[in-house]
């Protein structure tokens, strides 16, 4: 008999319907310590940056610290103890009891190990924090992924403070911990984390860009840094629904679930009014982030029901990457206070939009020359010379992205993003660049031009000075491109919502750095023939525009025609994650990263292994979860229902009723059960085969991405059919409509 009491899912929905918004705490009650609602009064109150140390350090020590931060240099041993003492006093005054090096192993998340400030001197307790504790720490590193770089029996690695990212106090449930943003390296200097290679890529881009700028006559540049504004998309659903879904709990996405009659087709969610409970949650997330100095400036509904986005004001990349980790962690934690669950997975629900993380990226200058300091290199300028400079950096991005599209694709290759790339709403796995009408015209005119005109004349004739206004008006920008120029920055849109952006951005930095270096050499060679620098630059830029024509695409990236066209153009299309990751092992990627010094050979190899292993683990977790759900939830529901139909049919027959319509439905459900059993058997077989494979990562990944994914798709189809047939009272899993359209 079907249970007459309604399943948990119904009770959950009833409870949820009664919930109201949890009021957002006043910042003064929430540890900010100021009786003000003005964000500017408590912004960054839980961080301790360089500026706050000014009054407390000698001029000399302060200058050294600023240099360490601004120019990415190491802090010298004389200054470190002074800085440590100041940080300790600040943290203890704020109520912190512990400190931790906060770092980013290759798990996509952050890691921390807390140590108390408490120590003892002659038996008396006191708070202490030494320079060496600030600068270096040694976590037990054996359990972090290393891709074979560091055998577990010599699990020695250490974390080292990265002063470019301000220390902060994490405050959860009233517990305050001083967090010291750090890199994580092995004893021989191997990068074991996501941040070290990113810092290296920033350094190399800076060096190459300065060389080019000097050649262009722009002197006094101290550093060129990249800027990053990651737009974080996410879903918020009710915690009670989440808890009833093993797939969401285990894999972060629904592995089964029939599409509801209404998805996003009414287009009523995007930019719609934010529901009150969600609004309260988001406001509290923002409040926590403001205290940590994370400049969140936009919030809105996204396209799918229950999908949202928050975006910061852009910052220097190294800081923005840390801040994005804080955004993800804070979303996850604060949502729970509101009985909500943040889903950061790239594709939590089939059939509606997934989530990405558009990475807005550009390059800026630090210089003692005020005309150049803070200048954005991808911002079109006013004079012909400024525009030549703009175009040469633009050309470098085009060359980098064109040449290293495979590496960039590898950088966004995860099991989650696989469901998104190439799905209807997301950019396809083909990396192309969108430029907009006007720039396309400029680029094509230059590419097809003859070099008779001087650079200055050419800039004037093409009206490049009009670019800033034209770009501002360029409202209907192509939304389907994986990599789009949006006026004064590029937007790398194919990045996944849950991933750490350090890796893809590091690859982008490196690809562009290499291109800048090559372009510089070409200009130098040209200067042997041409006298005027700008003319030499234009000549080289012309060559780059010609050579990269294939990567520029202004049309609809979602169309089938584009897939064919891209193939004709020779652009790679790596649809599945294993083949995308494989691009990390090619000679071309190797030459890029190893030659630039971003990775050693071993480090690069370990990246490939860590990422491939992660893909395999994700797939195995999903397949196990699915099999269990089929066995313990879907099949039992189907049997309960078909049993009740059989029973009622038997009763009808016994009562002498001649029309027994139950039989038709029972047969249909019987057929669906058989389909599911068949799919389950295939899934199980593939799972066992995959688990029986040892030391053959690539073959394992290949099996999972083909037969594994197919088996899951088949099982899902059969399960979803059953969901739509069985008595609602037999079904225990929250349905899509309940999770996505809370009432
Ligand atoms: P949209 O692209 O949605 O119209 P904006 O152009 O204002 O919105 O910017 C979106 C994101 O791009 C924001 O996070 C913003 O800070 C960031 N952004 C703006 N300028 C830059 C830049 N020079 N470098 C990196 N990110 C930038
Ligand atoms: Mg968006």
Short mmCIF file of C-alpha atoms in Angstrom, two decimals, residues 30 72 78 173 179 205 239 361 382 421 447 568 616 739 741:
data_model
loop_
_atom_site.label_atom_id
_atom_site.label_comp_id
_atom_site.label_asym_id
_atom_site.label_seq_id
_atom_site.Cartn_x
_atom_site.Cartn_y
_atom_site.Cartn_z
CA UNK A 30 27.06 41.70 14.15
CA UNK A 72 54.94 41.94 -5.11
CA UNK A 78 63.86 43.20 9.86
CA UNK A 173 29.43 31.83 15.52
CA UNK A 179 43.48 34.56 8.80
CA UNK A 205 53.08 39.50 -17.21
CA UNK A 239 17.73 23.94 3.26
CA UNK A 361 39.85 41.03 -16.73
CA UNK A 382 42.34 59.96 -26.82
CA UNK A 421 29.77 24.46 -21.64
CA UNK A 447 44.54 43.91 -41.01
CA UNK A 568 36.52 24.96 -40.61
CA UNK A 616 37.21 10.87 -11.91
CA UNK A 739 12.77 23.57 -4.99
CA UNK A 741 9.40 27.89 -7.01
#
